[in-house]
PDB file of C-alpha atoms and ligand atoms in Angstrom:
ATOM      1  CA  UNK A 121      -8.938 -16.050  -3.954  1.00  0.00           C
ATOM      2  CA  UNK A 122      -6.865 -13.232  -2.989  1.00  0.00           C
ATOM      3  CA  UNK A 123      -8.027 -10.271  -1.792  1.00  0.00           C
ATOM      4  CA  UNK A 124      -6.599  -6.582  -2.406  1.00  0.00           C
ATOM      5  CA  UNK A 125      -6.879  -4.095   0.045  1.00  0.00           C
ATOM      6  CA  UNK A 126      -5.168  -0.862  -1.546  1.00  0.00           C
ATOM      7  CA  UNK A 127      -4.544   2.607   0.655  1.00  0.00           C
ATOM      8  CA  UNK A 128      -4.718   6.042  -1.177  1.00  0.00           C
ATOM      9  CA  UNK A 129      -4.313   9.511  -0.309  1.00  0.00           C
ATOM     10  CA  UNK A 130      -3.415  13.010  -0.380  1.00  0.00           C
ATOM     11  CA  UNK A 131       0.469  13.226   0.765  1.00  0.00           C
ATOM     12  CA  UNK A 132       1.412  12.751   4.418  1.00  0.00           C
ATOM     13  CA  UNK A 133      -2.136  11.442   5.207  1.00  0.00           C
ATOM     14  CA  UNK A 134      -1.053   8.740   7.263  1.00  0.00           C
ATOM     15  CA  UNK A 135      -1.349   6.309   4.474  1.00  0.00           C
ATOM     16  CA  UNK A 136       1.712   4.207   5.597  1.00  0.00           C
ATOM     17  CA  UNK A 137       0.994   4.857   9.157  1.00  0.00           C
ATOM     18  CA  UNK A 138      -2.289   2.723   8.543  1.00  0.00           C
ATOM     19  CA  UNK A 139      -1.073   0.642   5.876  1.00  0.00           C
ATOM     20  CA  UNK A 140       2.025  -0.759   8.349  1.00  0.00           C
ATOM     21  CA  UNK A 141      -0.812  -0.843  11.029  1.00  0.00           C
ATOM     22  CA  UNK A 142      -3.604  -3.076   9.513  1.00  0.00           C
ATOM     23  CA  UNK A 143      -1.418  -4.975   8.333  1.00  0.00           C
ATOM     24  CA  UNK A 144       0.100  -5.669  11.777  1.00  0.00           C
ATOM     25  CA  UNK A 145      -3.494  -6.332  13.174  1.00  0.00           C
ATOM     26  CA  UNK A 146      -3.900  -8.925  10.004  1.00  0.00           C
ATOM     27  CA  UNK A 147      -0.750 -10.753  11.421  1.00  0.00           C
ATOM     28  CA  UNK A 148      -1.971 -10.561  15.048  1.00  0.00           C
ATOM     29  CA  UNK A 149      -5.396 -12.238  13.961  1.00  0.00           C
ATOM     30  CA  UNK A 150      -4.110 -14.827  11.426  1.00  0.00           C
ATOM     31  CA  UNK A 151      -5.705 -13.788   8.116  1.00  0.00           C
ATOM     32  CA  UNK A 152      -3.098 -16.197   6.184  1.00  0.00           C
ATOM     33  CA  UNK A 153      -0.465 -15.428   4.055  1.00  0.00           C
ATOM     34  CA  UNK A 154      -0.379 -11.692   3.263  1.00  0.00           C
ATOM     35  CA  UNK A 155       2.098  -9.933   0.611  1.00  0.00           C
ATOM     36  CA  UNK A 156       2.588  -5.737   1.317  1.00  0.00           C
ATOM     37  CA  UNK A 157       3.543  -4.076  -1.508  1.00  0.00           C
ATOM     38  CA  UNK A 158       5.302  -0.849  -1.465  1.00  0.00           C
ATOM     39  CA  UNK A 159       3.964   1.101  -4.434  1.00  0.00           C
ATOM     40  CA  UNK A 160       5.281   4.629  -3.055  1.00  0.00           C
ATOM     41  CA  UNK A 161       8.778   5.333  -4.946  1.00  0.00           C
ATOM     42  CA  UNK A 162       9.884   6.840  -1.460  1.00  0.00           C
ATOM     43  CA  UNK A 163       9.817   2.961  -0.306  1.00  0.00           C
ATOM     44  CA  UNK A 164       9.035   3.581   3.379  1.00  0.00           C
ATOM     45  CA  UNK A 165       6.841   0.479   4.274  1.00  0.00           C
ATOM     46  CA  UNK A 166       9.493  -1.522   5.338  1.00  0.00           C
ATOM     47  CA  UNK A 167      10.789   0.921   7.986  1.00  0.00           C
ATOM     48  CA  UNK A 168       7.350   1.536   9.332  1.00  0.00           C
ATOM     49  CA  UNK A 169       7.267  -2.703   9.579  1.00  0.00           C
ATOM     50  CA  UNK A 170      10.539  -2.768  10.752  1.00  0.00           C
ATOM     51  CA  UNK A 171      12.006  -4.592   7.862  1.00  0.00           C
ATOM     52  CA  UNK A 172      15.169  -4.332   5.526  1.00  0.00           C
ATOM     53  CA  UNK A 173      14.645  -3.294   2.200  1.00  0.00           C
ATOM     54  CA  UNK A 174      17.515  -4.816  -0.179  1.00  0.00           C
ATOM     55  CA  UNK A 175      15.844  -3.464  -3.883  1.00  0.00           C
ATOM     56  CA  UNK A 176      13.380  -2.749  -5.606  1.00  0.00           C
ATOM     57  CA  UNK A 177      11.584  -3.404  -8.653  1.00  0.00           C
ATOM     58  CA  UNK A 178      12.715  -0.896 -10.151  1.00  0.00           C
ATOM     59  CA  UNK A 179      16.185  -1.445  -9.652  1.00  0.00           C
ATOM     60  CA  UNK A 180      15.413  -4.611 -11.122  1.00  0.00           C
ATOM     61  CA  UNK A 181      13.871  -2.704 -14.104  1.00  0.00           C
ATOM     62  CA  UNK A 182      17.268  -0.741 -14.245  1.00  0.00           C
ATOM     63  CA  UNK A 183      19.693  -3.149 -13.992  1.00  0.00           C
ATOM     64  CA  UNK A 184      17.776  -5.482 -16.760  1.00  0.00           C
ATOM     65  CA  UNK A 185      17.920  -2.801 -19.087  1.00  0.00           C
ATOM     66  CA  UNK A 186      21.668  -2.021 -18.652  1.00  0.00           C
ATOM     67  CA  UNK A 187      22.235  -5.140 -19.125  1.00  0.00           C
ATOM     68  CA  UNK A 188      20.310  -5.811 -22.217  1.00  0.00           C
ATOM     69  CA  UNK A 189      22.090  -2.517 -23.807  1.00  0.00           C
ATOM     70  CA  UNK A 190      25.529  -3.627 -22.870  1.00  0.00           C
ATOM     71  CA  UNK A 191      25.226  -6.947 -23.725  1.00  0.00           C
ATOM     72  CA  UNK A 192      25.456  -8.597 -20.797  1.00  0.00           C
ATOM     73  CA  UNK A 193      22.318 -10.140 -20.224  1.00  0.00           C
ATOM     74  CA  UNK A 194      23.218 -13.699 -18.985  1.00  0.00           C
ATOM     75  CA  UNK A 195      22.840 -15.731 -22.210  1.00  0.00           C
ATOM     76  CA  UNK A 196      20.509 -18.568 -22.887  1.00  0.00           C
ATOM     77  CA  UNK A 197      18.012 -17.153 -19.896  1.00  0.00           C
ATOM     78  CA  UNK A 198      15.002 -15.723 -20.704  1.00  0.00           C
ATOM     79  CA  UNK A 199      14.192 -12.162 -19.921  1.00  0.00           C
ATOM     80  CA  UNK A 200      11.052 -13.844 -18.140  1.00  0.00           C
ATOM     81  CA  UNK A 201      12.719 -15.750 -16.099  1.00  0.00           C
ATOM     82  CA  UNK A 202      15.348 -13.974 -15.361  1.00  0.00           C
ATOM     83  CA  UNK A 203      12.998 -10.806 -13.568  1.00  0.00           C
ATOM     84  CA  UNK A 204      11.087 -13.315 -12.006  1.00  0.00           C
ATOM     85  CA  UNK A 205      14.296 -14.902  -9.997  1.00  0.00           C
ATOM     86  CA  UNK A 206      15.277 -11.563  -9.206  1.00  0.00           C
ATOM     87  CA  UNK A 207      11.869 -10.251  -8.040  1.00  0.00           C
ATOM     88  CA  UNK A 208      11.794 -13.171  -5.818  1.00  0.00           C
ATOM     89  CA  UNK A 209      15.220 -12.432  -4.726  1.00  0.00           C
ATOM     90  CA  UNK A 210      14.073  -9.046  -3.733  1.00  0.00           C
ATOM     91  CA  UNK A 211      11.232 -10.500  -1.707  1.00  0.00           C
ATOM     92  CA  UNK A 212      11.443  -9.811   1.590  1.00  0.00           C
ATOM     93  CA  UNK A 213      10.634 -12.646   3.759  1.00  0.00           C
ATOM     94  CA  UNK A 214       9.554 -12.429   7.381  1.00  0.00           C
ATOM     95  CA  UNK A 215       7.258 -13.701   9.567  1.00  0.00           C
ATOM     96  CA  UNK A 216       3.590 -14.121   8.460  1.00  0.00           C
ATOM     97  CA  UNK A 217       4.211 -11.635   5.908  1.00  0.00           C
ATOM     98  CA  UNK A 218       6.422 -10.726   2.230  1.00  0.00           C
ATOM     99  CA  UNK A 219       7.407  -7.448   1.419  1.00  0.00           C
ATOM    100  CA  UNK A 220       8.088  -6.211  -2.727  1.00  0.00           C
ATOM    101  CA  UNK A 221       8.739  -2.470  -3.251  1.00  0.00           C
ATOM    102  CA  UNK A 222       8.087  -1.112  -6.468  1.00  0.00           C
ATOM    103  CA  UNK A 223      10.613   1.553  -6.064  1.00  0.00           C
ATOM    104  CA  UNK A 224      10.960   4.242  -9.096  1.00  0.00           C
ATOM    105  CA  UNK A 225       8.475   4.320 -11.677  1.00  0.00           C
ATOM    106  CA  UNK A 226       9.527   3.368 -15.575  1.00  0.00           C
ATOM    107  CA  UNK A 227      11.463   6.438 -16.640  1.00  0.00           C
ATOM    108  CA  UNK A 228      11.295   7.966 -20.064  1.00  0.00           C
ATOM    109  CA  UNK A 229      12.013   5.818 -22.931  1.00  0.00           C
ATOM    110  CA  UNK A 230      10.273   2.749 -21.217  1.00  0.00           C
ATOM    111  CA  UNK A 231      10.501  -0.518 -22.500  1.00  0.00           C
ATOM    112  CA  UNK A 232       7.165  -1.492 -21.990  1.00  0.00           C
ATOM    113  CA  UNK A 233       7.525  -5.075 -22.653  1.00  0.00           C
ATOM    114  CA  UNK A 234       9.742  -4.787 -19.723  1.00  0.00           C
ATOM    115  CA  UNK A 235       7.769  -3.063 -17.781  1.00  0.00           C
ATOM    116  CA  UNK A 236       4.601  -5.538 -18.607  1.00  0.00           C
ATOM    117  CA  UNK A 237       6.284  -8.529 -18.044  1.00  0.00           C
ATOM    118  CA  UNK A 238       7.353  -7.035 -14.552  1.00  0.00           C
ATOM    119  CA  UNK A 239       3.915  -6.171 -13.788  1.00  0.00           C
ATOM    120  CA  UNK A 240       2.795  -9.698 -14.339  1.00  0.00           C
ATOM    121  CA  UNK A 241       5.042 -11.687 -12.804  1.00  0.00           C
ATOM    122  CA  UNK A 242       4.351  -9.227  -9.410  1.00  0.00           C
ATOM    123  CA  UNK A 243       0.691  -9.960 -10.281  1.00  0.00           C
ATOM    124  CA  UNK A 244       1.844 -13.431 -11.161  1.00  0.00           C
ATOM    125  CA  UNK A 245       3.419 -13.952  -7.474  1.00  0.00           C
ATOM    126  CA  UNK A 246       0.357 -11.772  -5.590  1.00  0.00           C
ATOM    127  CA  UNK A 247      -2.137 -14.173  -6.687  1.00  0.00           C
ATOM    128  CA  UNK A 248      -0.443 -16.893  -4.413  1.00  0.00           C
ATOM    129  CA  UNK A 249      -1.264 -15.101  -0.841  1.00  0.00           C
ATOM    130  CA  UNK A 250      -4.260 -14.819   0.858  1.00  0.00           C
ATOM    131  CA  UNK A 251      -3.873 -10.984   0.904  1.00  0.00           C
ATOM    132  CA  UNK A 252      -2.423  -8.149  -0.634  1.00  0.00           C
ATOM    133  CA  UNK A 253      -1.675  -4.349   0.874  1.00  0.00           C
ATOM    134  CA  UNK A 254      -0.518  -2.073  -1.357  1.00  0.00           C
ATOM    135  CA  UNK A 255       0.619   1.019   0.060  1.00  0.00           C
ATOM    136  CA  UNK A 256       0.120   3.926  -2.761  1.00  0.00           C
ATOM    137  CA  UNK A 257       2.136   6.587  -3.015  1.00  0.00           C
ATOM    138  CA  UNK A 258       0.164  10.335  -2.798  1.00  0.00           C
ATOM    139  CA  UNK A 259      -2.245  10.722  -5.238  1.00  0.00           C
ATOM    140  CA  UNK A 260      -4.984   8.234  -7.498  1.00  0.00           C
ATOM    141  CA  UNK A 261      -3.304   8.288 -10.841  1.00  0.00           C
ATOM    142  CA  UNK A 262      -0.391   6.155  -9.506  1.00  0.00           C
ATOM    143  CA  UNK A 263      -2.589   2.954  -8.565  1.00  0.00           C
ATOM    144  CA  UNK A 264      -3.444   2.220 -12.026  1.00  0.00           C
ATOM    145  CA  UNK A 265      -0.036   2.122 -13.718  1.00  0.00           C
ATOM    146  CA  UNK A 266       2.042   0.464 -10.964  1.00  0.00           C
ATOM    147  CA  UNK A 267      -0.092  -2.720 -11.079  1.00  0.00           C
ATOM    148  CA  UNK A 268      -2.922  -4.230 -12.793  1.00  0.00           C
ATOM    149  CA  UNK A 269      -4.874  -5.822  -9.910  1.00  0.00           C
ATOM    150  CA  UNK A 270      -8.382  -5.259  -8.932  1.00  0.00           C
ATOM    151  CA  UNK A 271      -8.411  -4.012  -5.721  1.00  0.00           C
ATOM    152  CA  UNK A 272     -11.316  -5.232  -3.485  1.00  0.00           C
ATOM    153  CA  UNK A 273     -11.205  -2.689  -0.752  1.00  0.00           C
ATOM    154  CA  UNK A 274      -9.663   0.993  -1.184  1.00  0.00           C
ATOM    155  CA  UNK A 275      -9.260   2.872   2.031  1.00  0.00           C
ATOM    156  CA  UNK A 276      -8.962   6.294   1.051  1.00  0.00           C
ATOM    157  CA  UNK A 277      -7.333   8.777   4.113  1.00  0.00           C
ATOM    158  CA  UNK A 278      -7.565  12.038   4.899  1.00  0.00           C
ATOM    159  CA  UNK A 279      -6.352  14.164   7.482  1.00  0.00           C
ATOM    160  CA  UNK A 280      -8.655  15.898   9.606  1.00  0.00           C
ATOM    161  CA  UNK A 281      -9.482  19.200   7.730  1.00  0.00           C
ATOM    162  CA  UNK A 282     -12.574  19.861   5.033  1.00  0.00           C
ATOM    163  CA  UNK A 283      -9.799  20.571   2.247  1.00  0.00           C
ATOM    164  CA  UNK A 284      -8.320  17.079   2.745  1.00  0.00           C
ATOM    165  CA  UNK A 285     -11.594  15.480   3.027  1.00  0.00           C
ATOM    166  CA  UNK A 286     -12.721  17.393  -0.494  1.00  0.00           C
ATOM    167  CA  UNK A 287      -9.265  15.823  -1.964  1.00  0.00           C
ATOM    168  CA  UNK A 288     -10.762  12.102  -0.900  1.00  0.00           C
ATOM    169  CA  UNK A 289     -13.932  12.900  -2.669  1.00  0.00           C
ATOM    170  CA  UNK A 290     -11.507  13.426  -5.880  1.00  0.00           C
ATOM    171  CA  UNK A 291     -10.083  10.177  -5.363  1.00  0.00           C
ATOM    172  CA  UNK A 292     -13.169   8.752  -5.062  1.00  0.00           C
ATOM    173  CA  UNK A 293     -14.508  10.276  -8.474  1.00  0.00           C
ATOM    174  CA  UNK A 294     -10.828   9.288 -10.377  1.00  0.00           C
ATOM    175  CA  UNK A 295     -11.263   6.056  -9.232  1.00  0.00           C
ATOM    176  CA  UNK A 296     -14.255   5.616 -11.860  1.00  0.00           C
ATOM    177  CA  UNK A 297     -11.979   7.003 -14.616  1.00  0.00           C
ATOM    178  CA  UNK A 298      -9.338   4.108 -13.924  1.00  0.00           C
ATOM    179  CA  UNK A 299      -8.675   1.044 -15.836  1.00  0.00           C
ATOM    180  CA  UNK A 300      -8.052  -0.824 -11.964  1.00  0.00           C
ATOM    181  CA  UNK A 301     -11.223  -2.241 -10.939  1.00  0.00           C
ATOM    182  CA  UNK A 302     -12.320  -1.357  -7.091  1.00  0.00           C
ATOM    183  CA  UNK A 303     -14.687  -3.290  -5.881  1.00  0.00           C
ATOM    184  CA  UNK A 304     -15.080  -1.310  -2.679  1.00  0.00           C
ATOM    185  CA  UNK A 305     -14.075   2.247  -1.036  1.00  0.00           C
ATOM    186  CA  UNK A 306     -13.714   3.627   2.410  1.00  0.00           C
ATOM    187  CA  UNK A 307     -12.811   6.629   4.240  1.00  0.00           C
ATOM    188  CA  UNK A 308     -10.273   6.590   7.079  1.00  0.00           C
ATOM    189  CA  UNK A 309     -10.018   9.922   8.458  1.00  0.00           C
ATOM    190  CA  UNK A 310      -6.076  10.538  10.233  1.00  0.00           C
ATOM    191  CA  UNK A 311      -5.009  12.556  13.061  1.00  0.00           C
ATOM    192  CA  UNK A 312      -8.612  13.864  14.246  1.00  0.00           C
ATOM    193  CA  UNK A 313      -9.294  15.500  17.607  1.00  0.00           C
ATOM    194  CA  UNK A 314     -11.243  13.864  20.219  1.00  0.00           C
ATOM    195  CA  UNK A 315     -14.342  15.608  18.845  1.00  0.00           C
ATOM    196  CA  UNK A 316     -14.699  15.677  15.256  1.00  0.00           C
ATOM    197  CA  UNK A 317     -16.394  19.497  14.297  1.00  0.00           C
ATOM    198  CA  UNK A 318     -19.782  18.797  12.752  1.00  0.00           C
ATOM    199  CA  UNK A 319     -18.193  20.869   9.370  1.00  0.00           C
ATOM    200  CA  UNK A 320     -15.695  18.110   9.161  1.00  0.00           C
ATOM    201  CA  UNK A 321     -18.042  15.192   9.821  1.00  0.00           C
ATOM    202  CA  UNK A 322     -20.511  16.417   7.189  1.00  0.00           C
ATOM    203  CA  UNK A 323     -17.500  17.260   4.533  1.00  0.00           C
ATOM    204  CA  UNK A 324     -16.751  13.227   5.230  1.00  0.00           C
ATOM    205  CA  UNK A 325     -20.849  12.242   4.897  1.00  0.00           C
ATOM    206  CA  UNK A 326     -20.959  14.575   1.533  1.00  0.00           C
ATOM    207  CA  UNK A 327     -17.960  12.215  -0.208  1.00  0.00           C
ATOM    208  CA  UNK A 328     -20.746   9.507  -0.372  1.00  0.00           C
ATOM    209  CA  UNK A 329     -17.850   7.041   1.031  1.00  0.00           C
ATOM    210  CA  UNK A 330     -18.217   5.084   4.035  1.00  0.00           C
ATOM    211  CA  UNK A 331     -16.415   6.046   7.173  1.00  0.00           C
ATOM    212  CA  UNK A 332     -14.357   3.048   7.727  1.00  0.00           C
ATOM    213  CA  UNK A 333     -12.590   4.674  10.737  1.00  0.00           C
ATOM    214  CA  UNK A 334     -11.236   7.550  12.492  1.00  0.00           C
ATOM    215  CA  UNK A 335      -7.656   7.825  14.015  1.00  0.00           C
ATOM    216  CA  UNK A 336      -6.752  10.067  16.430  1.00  0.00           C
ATOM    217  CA  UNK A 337      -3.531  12.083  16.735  1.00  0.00           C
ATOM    218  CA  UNK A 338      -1.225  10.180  18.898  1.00  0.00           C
ATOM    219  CA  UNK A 339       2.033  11.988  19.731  1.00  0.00           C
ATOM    220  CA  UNK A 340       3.539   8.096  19.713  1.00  0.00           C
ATOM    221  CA  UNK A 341       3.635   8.105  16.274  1.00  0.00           C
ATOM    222  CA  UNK A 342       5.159  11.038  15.366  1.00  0.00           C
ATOM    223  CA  UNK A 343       7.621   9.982  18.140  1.00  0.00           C
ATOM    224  CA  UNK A 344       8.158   6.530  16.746  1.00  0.00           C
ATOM    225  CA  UNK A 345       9.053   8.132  13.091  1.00  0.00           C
ATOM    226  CA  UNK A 346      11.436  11.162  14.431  1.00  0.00           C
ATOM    227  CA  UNK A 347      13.205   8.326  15.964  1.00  0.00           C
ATOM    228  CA  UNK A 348      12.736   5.403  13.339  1.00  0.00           C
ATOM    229  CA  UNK A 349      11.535   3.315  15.296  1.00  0.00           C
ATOM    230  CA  UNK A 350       8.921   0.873  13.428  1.00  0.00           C
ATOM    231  CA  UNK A 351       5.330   1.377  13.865  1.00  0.00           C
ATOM    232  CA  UNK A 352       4.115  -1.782  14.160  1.00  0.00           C
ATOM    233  CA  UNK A 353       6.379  -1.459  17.860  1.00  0.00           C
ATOM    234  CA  UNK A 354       3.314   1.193  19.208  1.00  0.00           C
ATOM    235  CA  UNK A 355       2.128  -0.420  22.396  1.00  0.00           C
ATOM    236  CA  UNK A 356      -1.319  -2.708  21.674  1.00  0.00           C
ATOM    237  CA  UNK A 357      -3.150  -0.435  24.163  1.00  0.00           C
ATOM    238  CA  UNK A 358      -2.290   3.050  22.040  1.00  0.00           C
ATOM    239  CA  UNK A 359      -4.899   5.358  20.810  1.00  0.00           C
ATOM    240  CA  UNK A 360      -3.601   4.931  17.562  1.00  0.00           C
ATOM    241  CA  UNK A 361      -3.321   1.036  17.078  1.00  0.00           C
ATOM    242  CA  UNK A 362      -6.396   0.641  19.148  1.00  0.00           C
ATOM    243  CA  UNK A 363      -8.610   2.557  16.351  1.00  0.00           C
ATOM    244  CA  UNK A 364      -6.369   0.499  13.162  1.00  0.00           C
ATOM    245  CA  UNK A 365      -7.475  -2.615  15.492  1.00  0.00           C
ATOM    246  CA  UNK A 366     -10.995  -1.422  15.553  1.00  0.00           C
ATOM    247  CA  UNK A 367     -10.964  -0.147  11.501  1.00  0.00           C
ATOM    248  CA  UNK A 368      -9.464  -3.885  10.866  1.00  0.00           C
ATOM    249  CA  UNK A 369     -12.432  -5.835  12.653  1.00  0.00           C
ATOM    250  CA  UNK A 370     -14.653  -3.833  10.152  1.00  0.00           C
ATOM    251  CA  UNK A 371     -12.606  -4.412   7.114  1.00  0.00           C
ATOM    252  CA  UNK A 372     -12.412  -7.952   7.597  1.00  0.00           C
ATOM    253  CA  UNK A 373     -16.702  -7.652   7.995  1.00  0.00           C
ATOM    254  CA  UNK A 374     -17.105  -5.968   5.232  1.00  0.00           C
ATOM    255  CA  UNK A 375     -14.503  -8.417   2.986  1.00  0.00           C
ATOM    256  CA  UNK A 376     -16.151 -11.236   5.267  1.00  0.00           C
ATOM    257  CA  UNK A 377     -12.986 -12.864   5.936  1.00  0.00           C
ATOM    258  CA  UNK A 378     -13.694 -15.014   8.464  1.00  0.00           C
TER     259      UNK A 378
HETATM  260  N1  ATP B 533      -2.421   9.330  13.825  1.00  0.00           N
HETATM  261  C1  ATP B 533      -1.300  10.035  13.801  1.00  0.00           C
HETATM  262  N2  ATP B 533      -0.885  10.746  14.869  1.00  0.00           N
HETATM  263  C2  ATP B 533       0.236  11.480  14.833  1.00  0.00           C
HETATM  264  N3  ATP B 533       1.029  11.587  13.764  1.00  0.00           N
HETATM  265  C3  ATP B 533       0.692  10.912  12.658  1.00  0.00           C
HETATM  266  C4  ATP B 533      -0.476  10.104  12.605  1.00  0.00           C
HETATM  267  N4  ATP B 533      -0.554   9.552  11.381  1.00  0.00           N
HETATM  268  C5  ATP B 533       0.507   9.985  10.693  1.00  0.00           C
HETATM  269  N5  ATP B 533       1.266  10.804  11.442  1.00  0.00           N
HETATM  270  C6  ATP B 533       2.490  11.506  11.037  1.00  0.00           C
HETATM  271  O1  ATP B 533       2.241  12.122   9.787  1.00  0.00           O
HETATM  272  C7  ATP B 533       3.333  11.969   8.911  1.00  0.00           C
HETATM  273  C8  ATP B 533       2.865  11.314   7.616  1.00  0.00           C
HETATM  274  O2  ATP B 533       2.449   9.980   7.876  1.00  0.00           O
HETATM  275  P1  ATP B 533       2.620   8.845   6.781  1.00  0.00           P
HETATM  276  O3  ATP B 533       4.021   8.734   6.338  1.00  0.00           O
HETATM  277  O4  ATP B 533       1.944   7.637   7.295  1.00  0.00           O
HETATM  278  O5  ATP B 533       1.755   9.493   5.597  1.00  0.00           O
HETATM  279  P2  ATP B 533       1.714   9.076   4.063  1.00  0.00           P
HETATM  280  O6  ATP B 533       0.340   9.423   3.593  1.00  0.00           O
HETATM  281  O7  ATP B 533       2.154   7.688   3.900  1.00  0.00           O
HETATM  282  O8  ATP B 533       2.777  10.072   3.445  1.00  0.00           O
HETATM  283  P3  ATP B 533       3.352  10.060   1.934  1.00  0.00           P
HETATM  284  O9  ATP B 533       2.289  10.696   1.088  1.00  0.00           O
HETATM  285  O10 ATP B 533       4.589  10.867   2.039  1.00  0.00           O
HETATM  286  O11 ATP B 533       3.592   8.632   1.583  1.00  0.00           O
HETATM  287  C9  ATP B 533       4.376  11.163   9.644  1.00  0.00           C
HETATM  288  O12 ATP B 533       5.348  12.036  10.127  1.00  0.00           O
HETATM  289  C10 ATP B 533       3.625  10.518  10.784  1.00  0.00           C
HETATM  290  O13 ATP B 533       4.433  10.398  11.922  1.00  0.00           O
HETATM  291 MG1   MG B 534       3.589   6.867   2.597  1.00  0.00          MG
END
């Protein structure tokens, strides 16, 4: 069985940050076979990983439909198979871990059976690791159209002010309104000082979610991304990736991984 773990936010949360992070620590401690995928149009995972990024899905999407309405789709394939070679194409392979962005979202004038068929067969290819991280780009209503798995743990992140936190309570109540099923939900809350303000802490016990984690601000990472330098190169020992190790020995608890 595979399990989904599925990071959502407000915008410049930190949701990559951890996503790229956890991920690392899931590598480090041999969960098996894990797939990331980039659900953020931006497609930024891969840099925070340190990996290339060739295409997308969407470029797939694109180039299918050109080629369908200039009469160039290769003859004699079918449309089925032909997305699913070129999704795999796309795959990014490294070690321990695969890599599919989704890249841009169906424009206007969709072709949905496109857009379906693409949905399963990155559904299709999910189902084959052990895990799945899906990196969501800012805001809930994304995670439901961009793929069609249940997700069994949704780490929801917040930055370290009451505002933020009341925007992770909203994710938490549009999650009920989605078609997606989430089993679970967390709260990670990003950048907080050493001592969280008792406001804050009970704006994060009034959500009703469980705190899954708190990361402090760490100057390294903001470092890391003015330069471009991947994430998952922090030193073991920083204050960030020492709290994403500490938030990953609870997540894989809680999912009871072991
Ligand atoms: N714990 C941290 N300490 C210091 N800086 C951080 C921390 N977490 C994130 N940042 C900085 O905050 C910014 C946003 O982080 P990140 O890209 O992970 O957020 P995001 O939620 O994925 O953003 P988006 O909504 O654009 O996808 C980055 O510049 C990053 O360097
Ligand atoms: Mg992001």
């Amino acid at each position: 069985m595979t399990i989904t773990i599925a990071v959502a936010g407000k915008g410049g949360t930190g949701k990559t940050t951890l996503t790229s992070l956890l991920i690392q620590q899931a590598i480090d401690q041999k969960w098996g076979s894990i797939l990331a995928i980039d659900a953020d149009p931006s497609s930024n995972l891969n840099q925070a990983l340190g990996l290339p990024l060739d295409g997308t899905v969407g470029d797939i999407r694109e180039e299918a439909l050109d080629q369908v309405k200039g009469g160039s789709f290769p003859a004699g394939t079918s449309k089925q198979d032909y997305l699913d070679y070129k999704i795999n194409e796309n795959l990014v392979e490294s070690a321990g871990l695969d890599l599919l962005a989704m890249g841009r979202p169906e424009g206007p004038g969709c072709y949905c059976a496109a857009n379906n068929m693409l949905r399963n067969i990155v559904d299709r290819m999910a189902d084959a690791y052990d895990y799945v991280f899906i990196d969501n780009e800012a805001g809930m209503e994304h995670l439901s159209r961009r793929t069609t798995r249940d997700v069994d743990l949704l780490l929801v992140v917040s930055d370290a002010s009451v505002r933020g936190i009341t925007a992770a309570k909203r994710v938490k109540e549009l999650v009920r309104e989605l078609d997606t099923k989430v089993r679970r939900m967390a709260l990670v809350l990003n950048m907080a000082p050493e001592v969280v303000p008792p406001e804050l802490a009970s704006a994060a016990a009034d959500t009703g979610l469980e705190l899954a984690g708190v990361l402090p601000r760490d100057p390294l990472v903001a470092e890391y991304d003015a330069q471009g330098k991947p994430l998952v190169q922090l030193p073991p020992d920083s204050a960030v990736r020492r709290a994403v190790a500490a938030i990953a020995a609870k997540v894989a608890d809680v999912l009871d991984t072991k």
